[in-house]
Amino acid sequence: MSMDLLYGEAEEDLRGTLRALLAERAAWPAVLARTESAQWCDAGLWRVLAGGVGVAGLAVPQELGGAGASWREAAVVAEELGRAVAPVPFLGSAVLATAALLACGETQVLPGLAAGEATAAVAVPFSTAPGAPYPASVAVSGALLTGQVRSVADALVADVFLVPAGGGLYAVDAAALRRTPVTSLDMTRPLCDLELPGVAGRLVDSGEGALRAALVTGAALLACEQLGLAERCLETTVSYVRTRYQFARPVGSYQGLKHRLADLWVAITQARAVARYAAGCAASGDPDTAVAVAVAQAHCSQVVVRAAEECVQMHGGIGFTWEHPAHLFLKRAKSTAIALGTADRHRAALSALVDLPGR
Amino acid sequence: MSMDLLYGEAEEDLRGTLRALLAERAAWPAVLARTESAQWCDAGLWRVLAGGVGVAGLAVPQELGGAGASWREAAVVAEELGRAVAPVPFLGSAVLATAALLACGETQVLPGLAAGEATAAVAVPFSTAPGAPYPASVAVSGALLTGQVRSVADALVADVFLVPAGGGLYAVDAAALRRTPVTSLDMTRPLCDLELPGVAGRLVDSGEGALRAALVTGAALLACEQLGLAERCLETTVSYVRTRYQFARPVGSYQGLKHRLADLWVAITQARAVARYAAGCAASGDPDTAVAVAVAQAHCSQVVVRAAEECVQMHGGIGFTWEHPAHLFLKRAKSTAIALGTADRHRAALSALVDLPGR
Amino acid sequence: MTEPVSADGVRRRVEEFLSRHDPAVLDRLEFLRARFGAGLAWVHFPAGLGGLDAPRTLQAEVDAAFARAGAPDNEPRRIGIGLGMAAPTILAYGTQDQRERWLRPLWTGEQVWCQLFSEPGAGSDLAALATRAVRDGDGWVVTGQKVWTSMAHEARWAILVARTDADVPKHRGLTYFACDMSAPGVEVRPLRQLTGEAEFNEVFLTEVAIPDCDRIGEVGDGWRVAQTTLMNERVAIGGGALPREAGMIGVVAGTWRERPELRTPGLHERLMELWVASEAARLTAIRLGAQLAAGQPGPEGSAAKYAFATLNQAISGLELELIGEEALRYDDWSMRRPAAVDFTGRSPGYRYLRAKGNSIEGGTTEILRNIIAERVLGLPGEIRVDKDVAWKDLPK
Amino acid sequence: MTEPVSADGVRRRVEEFLSRHDPAVLDRLEFLRARFGAGLAWVHFPAGLGGLDAPRTLQAEVDAAFARAGAPDNEPRRIGIGLGMAAPTILAYGTQDQRERWLRPLWTGEQVWCQLFSEPGAGSDLAALATRAVRDGDGWVVTGQKVWTSMAHEARWAILVARTDADVPKHRGLTYFACDMSAPGVEVRPLRQLTGEAEFNEVFLTEVAIPDCDRIGEVGDGWRVAQTTLMNERVAIGGGALPREAGMIGVVAGTWRERPELRTPGLHERLMELWVASEAARLTAIRLGAQLAAGQPGPEGSAAKYAFATLNQAISGLELELIGEEALRYDDWSMRRPAAVDFTGRSPGYRYLRAKGNSIEGGTTEILRNIIAERVLGLPGEIRVDKDVAWKDLPK
């Protein structure tokens, strides 16, 4: 078992760098303004993150242009980007697509992703759980792929798509397929519908392994993103209730709110342990990874939604408005709770893994 | 739909009579003391209730010696006896057995029960849900019944047993079978194991109808008992937290407790509506009875346990001791939540009744 | 006309009125003004002010009779604040001149009213409000910011509470006014919600002149006058016997039945729990209605609102998990200006987001729980630190 | 012997000691006294008081070496209050005479200690306690009632906090004593719990004479001394890396696996939720342990205790619903006097009932949540009405 659940010094340094950068480049008013612009993705920020800080290649070996670190370090990036609800394609490209390509030993696309020169997306609905049936919406005929895929994350800016079809995985040039932007619940990570009108693909995996690895790793890192966002919600709320007065007292002095915030803090402390464990397992290829990821997603999906809902509620009227960041947190939180499998699907997966069958 | 959810004047009178009587005859110190005596049942109290007030015959027609009222009035009795955790065989004899005999038109035993001269019990484990498979632990061979039944409620004092066997229901004289008292979680309604070593029985129902009617009616009235007990828990707790000082303030002035008690009050207010509706449906043979009973049990079983658990917790140390009534409430509450089907079994029954299948 | 009118008397008047005023022929506004004049607007109001001093319970029958005759109505949803909150307050505290000026156009819908109570700094603690009204010759000059004002962009009049004395404890320094929304210095801006829409407005008051004849009630008596308004707001909640599966639970139950491929055992358990909770809330509302009809008013109104908010939020949250991929999409973020909430006409994502407001608007769940704990259960109130402190000295 | 002893030095001393003291031959008490005398009782204590001024972290190694050699131990569970709470306090605040009198028989188990802090009227608000100690010549006379005292019926000594001045605010009028439990006027009665057992006692003190030489710390300084005791209580919580499914969840998971006939879809969902919650709590405890080892102590101890209580209660409640009919039965209501809680040795009903104490004993969940809210999140404290009020004038 991968039992080092703390953060190392290098990880804390990375966090410090990211937090300072995101505070400057992805403060919430800018993030909110961007949701109403034509460019959801902050390409400039992504250049700094991927090209400068090197967040896209952390888990990629050095010989493929990466940093040769692991998913543990990438998990710290997920936490910080989650905190900031930052509009960059980290999860889709640097986690899902990268994990898929690493799993199948692909070497053409990967170096470009690791260097931040290109981005890729796995062409599955963002709601796909790691244990879901292999997608069947794209058919292979000859060397051509035909079909469509709905609600793909980080797809609007992707250069390459990894398309599951016919039981394998194909790399497809983005220019070859049609993208239709989707009005999305999470405006900071809008989705996209894909149509493949008989396009050429390059087979990168002839089996299911790469896709499964991508979804499992993605779910682990998504839990870390949820952790970061939940912390942001709690901090925002705590700082509000300390300064908001009602009946001549800070509302944070009322025990009803205090107890709920204490409960939330306990849940987030647990979220840190389970998310850290899942990331550690994914990093080391631990045999316990499937259990760790299911636990992390089952727990963190609930915690992040609760944190965001309490953030709205405890802000009262202002939290219900467009001009306060709480709704950005709420929409991201609820979307992540559905992404890569809902909590109840992860519990169902767990029940098979730990021999607690439903009937 | 039986939509009169209020209490009539006669019902309020009945409640007043019972509450005064029980305050005098079944105050908690006496109830607690009796749990450690050899006689769990307060025979004197039951004589007054059944013979004097006439609680055992409320739902029995006048021509069979009853009061010719209905299960609605009996429900008020269940509420008040639940409040008092009174050690009398009302639920087992005046509800379960009486409902069974009414359903099959039996006329020999019923008048005695209605008059309070005898008591009866339905020989099923107290945990049996209305929709459970027909019991198979007693076999019929010739005219003799052989087998055993575990954990029967109100059986220690019963004169007659109604034994489901061979797909029908038999009346068996209590003297003919062996009773073994069970150390029970609910010390105010201890259970009993029965052994039937080949005893004669009189067939009173050749089908399943009487038993089903008994269990459905029993579950409706049990919800009313739970309502009464939940109210008692809330009242006891509220009066304690108003007078218990910590940090020079009544603990009931802390918002953490206030909000939990407010939530509990809301849940109990809802319990009253659903229990009342279930009793009304049972009284009128409404086609919605099965739904009403499943809703009432699913809701009230959870509410009564929560009320009792909060009662223990909010009393702090004193609530954890033997010398405070909170534990009597807790043990009764949790036992009723298992009796006649747990909440989750009632929800499962409901899912079929309202066309919301699980898969 | 000062003695109360009997039920038969009311019915006869309706018949007579309809026989003389053909809704198919008369102009809509003319018809409504005539109905008001005949005392058939709100029959429990005094004669001469649209009523007949008749029992309030007859109103439903009157409305039904007019509806059957094909008469135009006064679009009650559009003028809800006027009908429900301003009118009872004007009746209770207004001068005869004010009643005669305001009540008829209010009822006919010629003049829409809105409510200028809440402020950014005074949410649950309404009495802490900071909008100032300063004496200026024969009138007042009002400056401040109000928020959560529905219909402000269509309103001609507002009921307004402002601070006229900052040197006394907060409840004692307030005065109640009617504010002409077309007066100089009144600026209305839409307030966009997390759903993308703007049901409400912010209203900025910059040295708005209000003549003293538009003051309602005594100077310094605004808190008491406002209580009448707010009590009438709460009466509106609760009410009718809805059928089983009405509301949010029906939507998700329908999806469950129609789309078996979405079902999972885990969601089934939560669905059934929420179905039971919805049915319990429904039966409780029916019981509350029966109690009110039987003259046993209780504080269950607060509980009903609280239960409704909690259920709406839980059910809409479940719905998103049930539909999975589709829940990641939204119907429309554009800034619409709806007149009312539409829970069933829009997407599941909208329901989820809009339901978040149910536990904030019209009394937060925290305040409702305080009310239940203190007024129903008799638990002690919070220690108050704002008693007997001049408003200007309160921490804010 | 006043300079700190190194790890090697400690190891060498253990070897030497064991070579000279054969546990197979020596009398148990003689052996323990000799071990104390050699400074190998608690190596971080000072020389001459059973220790060697060595790092505390070496203790586990020493204990393991003694265990390997088949040495008798001092039955640490039986004397937990002495070891965990009395000894650190005596060391911190006791006089040299007191340390020499009490620490050796405390450590060897010759003298069991108990704790006389809680009172019926002072639960979470310990500083409000009412037991009075009145000066009487050279000593004190103590009268009052204490509660929740485990091991009082076997104890020779108690640590006691009593009020020596009722005219000052509550925290300032307390003094800390050691109380001889064999003194006249000390009466111990078993306190029966809702499980039927009596783990604890009530202790009635009626004019108990305590010589001034048994006072620990200054007069009026009892609250500060008691903090040392209580902090050492809290350190005990948390700790080791337990395997998956350790504790209550393992019991119910075992039943689930062994008895498929009990399974229902609804209970399955709850089981899985609690399994996830248990695993989350377990990983959190492991992380806490690693943080403590890495010298990052945090307030997570309170959170761990709270999570443990909540889980134990939820899981044991689920277990009863799972086993259904059997849950209606109980194993034994007789008034046993167990030395410690036995969650796995008894029936599911016992687990359910005993777990109710987990959210009360050693800090209620309400107090733990206050601690987290105020000390971790920095939220404002409750308005205090007991500051600067003489104890005798406080409402009670």
Tab-separated table of N, CA and C in Angstrom, chain A residues 253-300:
chain	number	residue	atom	x	y	z
A	253	SER	N	-20.310	33.497	14.460
A	253	SER	CA	-20.334	33.228	15.900
A	253	SER	C	-21.565	32.431	16.299
A	254	TYR	N	-22.463	32.176	15.365
A	254	TYR	CA	-23.654	31.372	15.682
A	254	TYR	C	-23.303	29.893	15.583
A	255	GLN	N	-23.663	29.163	16.628
A	255	GLN	CA	-23.230	27.772	16.718
A	255	GLN	C	-23.788	26.892	15.604
A	256	GLY	N	-24.993	27.241	15.126
A	256	GLY	CA	-25.549	26.456	14.028
A	256	GLY	C	-24.600	26.415	12.840
A	257	LEU	N	-24.088	27.565	12.443
A	257	LEU	CA	-23.130	27.613	11.337
A	257	LEU	C	-21.785	27.014	11.742
A	258	LYS	N	-21.364	27.295	12.959
A	258	LYS	CA	-20.054	26.794	13.396
A	258	LYS	C	-19.996	25.278	13.328
A	259	HIS	N	-21.039	24.644	13.797
A	259	HIS	CA	-21.020	23.176	13.796
A	259	HIS	C	-21.026	22.620	12.377
A	260	ARG	N	-21.784	23.257	11.493
A	260	ARG	CA	-21.788	22.767	10.108
A	260	ARG	C	-20.429	22.973	9.449
A	261	LEU	N	-19.793	24.091	9.750
A	261	LEU	CA	-18.470	24.339	9.175
A	261	LEU	C	-17.426	23.393	9.772
A	262	ALA	N	-17.580	23.079	11.050
A	262	ALA	CA	-16.660	22.105	11.660
A	262	ALA	C	-16.834	20.740	10.992
A	263	ASP	N	-18.063	20.347	10.761
A	263	ASP	CA	-18.330	19.074	10.081
A	263	ASP	C	-17.690	19.072	8.697
A	264	LEU	N	-17.825	20.177	8.023
A	264	LEU	CA	-17.268	20.269	6.684
A	264	LEU	C	-15.742	20.174	6.729
A	265	TRP	N	-15.155	20.814	7.708
A	265	TRP	CA	-13.700	20.737	7.841
A	265	TRP	C	-13.263	19.292	8.081
A	266	VAL	N	-14.000	18.584	8.915
A	266	VAL	CA	-13.667	17.174	9.161
A	266	VAL	C	-13.745	16.390	7.854
A	267	ALA	N	-14.804	16.606	7.101
A	267	ALA	CA	-14.975	15.880	5.844
A	267	ALA	C	-13.865	16.214	4.851
A	268	ILE	N	-13.433	17.452	4.841
A	268	ILE	CA	-12.373	17.858	3.913
A	268	ILE	C	-11.021	17.283	4.355
A	269	THR	N	-10.817	17.225	5.658
A	269	THR	CA	-9.598	16.591	6.164
A	269	THR	C	-9.542	15.129	5.716
A	270	GLN	N	-10.679	14.477	5.740
A	270	GLN	CA	-10.742	13.093	5.259
A	270	GLN	C	-10.563	13.045	3.745
A	271	ALA	N	-11.121	14.026	3.061
A	271	ALA	CA	-10.961	14.073	1.604
A	271	ALA	C	-9.482	14.156	1.236
A	272	ARG	N	-8.728	14.900	2.030
A	272	ARG	CA	-7.302	15.011	1.739
A	272	ARG	C	-6.621	13.653	1.870
A	273	ALA	N	-6.987	12.919	2.895
A	273	ALA	CA	-6.362	11.604	3.089
A	273	ALA	C	-6.718	10.647	1.950
A	274	VAL	N	-7.985	10.608	1.567
A	274	VAL	CA	-8.370	9.627	0.537
A	274	VAL	C	-7.870	10.043	-0.844
A	275	ALA	N	-7.875	11.349	-1.119
A	275	ALA	CA	-7.397	11.809	-2.423
A	275	ALA	C	-5.894	11.579	-2.537
A	276	ARG	N	-5.206	11.847	-1.461
A	276	ARG	CA	-3.753	11.647	-1.438
A	276	ARG	C	-3.423	10.170	-1.627
A	277	TYR	N	-4.196	9.332	-0.976
A	277	TYR	CA	-3.951	7.894	-1.097
A	277	TYR	C	-4.213	7.427	-2.531
A	278	ALA	N	-5.281	7.916	-3.131
A	278	ALA	CA	-5.599	7.514	-4.506
A	278	ALA	C	-4.501	7.972	-5.466
A	279	ALA	N	-4.031	9.195	-5.278
A	279	ALA	CA	-2.973	9.697	-6.154
A	279	ALA	C	-1.694	8.884	-5.963
A	280	GLY	N	-1.393	8.553	-4.705
A	280	GLY	CA	-0.202	7.755	-4.435
A	280	GLY	C	-0.297	6.380	-5.075
A	281	CYS	N	-1.459	5.773	-4.985
A	281	CYS	CA	-1.657	4.458	-5.606
A	281	CYS	C	-1.509	4.547	-7.122
A	282	ALA	N	-2.126	5.562	-7.714
A	282	ALA	CA	-2.026	5.728	-9.161
A	282	ALA	C	-0.571	5.951	-9.570
A	283	ALA	N	0.163	6.689	-8.745
A	283	ALA	CA	1.554	6.989	-9.064
A	283	ALA	C	2.421	5.737	-9.071
A	284	SER	N	2.132	4.839	-8.129
A	284	SER	CA	3.010	3.673	-7.995
A	284	SER	C	2.424	2.422	-8.638
A	285	GLY	N	1.290	2.550	-9.288
A	285	GLY	CA	0.662	1.370	-9.873
A	285	GLY	C	0.305	0.328	-8.825
A	286	ASP	N	-0.069	0.802	-7.647
A	286	ASP	CA	-0.387	-0.093	-6.533
A	286	ASP	C	-1.574	-0.983	-6.883
A	287	PRO	N	-1.536	-2.252	-6.489
A	287	PRO	CA	-2.700	-3.121	-6.758
A	287	PRO	C	-3.971	-2.644	-6.074
A	288	ASP	N	-3.831	-1.775	-5.083
A	288	ASP	CA	-5.011	-1.253	-4.383
A	288	ASP	C	-5.612	-0.038	-5.099
A	289	THR	N	-5.075	0.307	-6.267
A	289	THR	CA	-5.502	1.549	-6.924
A	289	THR	C	-7.006	1.603	-7.183
A	290	ALA	N	-7.571	0.514	-7.665
A	290	ALA	CA	-9.003	0.554	-7.990
A	290	ALA	C	-9.837	0.867	-6.751
A	291	VAL	N	-9.494	0.231	-5.627
A	291	VAL	CA	-10.216	0.507	-4.378
A	291	VAL	C	-9.988	1.956	-3.950
A	292	ALA	N	-8.733	2.360	-3.989
A	292	ALA	CA	-8.393	3.714	-3.536
A	292	ALA	C	-9.145	4.774	-4.340
A	293	VAL	N	-9.232	4.559	-5.655
A	293	VAL	CA	-9.890	5.541	-6.511
A	293	VAL	C	-11.401	5.549	-6.257
A	294	ALA	N	-11.973	4.385	-6.090
A	294	ALA	CA	-13.415	4.330	-5.829
A	294	ALA	C	-13.748	5.011	-4.508
A	295	VAL	N	-12.939	4.758	-3.491
A	295	VAL	CA	-13.159	5.407	-2.191
A	295	VAL	C	-13.014	6.925	-2.339
A	296	ALA	N	-11.965	7.342	-3.019
A	296	ALA	CA	-11.701	8.776	-3.150
A	296	ALA	C	-12.844	9.476	-3.889
A	297	GLN	N	-13.306	8.874	-4.964
A	297	GLN	CA	-14.381	9.510	-5.724
A	297	GLN	C	-15.699	9.482	-4.954
A	298	ALA	N	-15.977	8.354	-4.299
A	298	ALA	CA	-17.230	8.273	-3.536
A	298	ALA	C	-17.241	9.333	-2.438
A	299	HIS	N	-16.096	9.527	-1.805
A	299	HIS	CA	-16.046	10.492	-0.712
A	299	HIS	C	-15.965	11.934	-1.235
A	300	CYS	N	-15.015	12.185	-2.104
A	300	CYS	CA	-14.748	13.570	-2.508
A	300	CYS	C	-15.889	14.180	-3.320
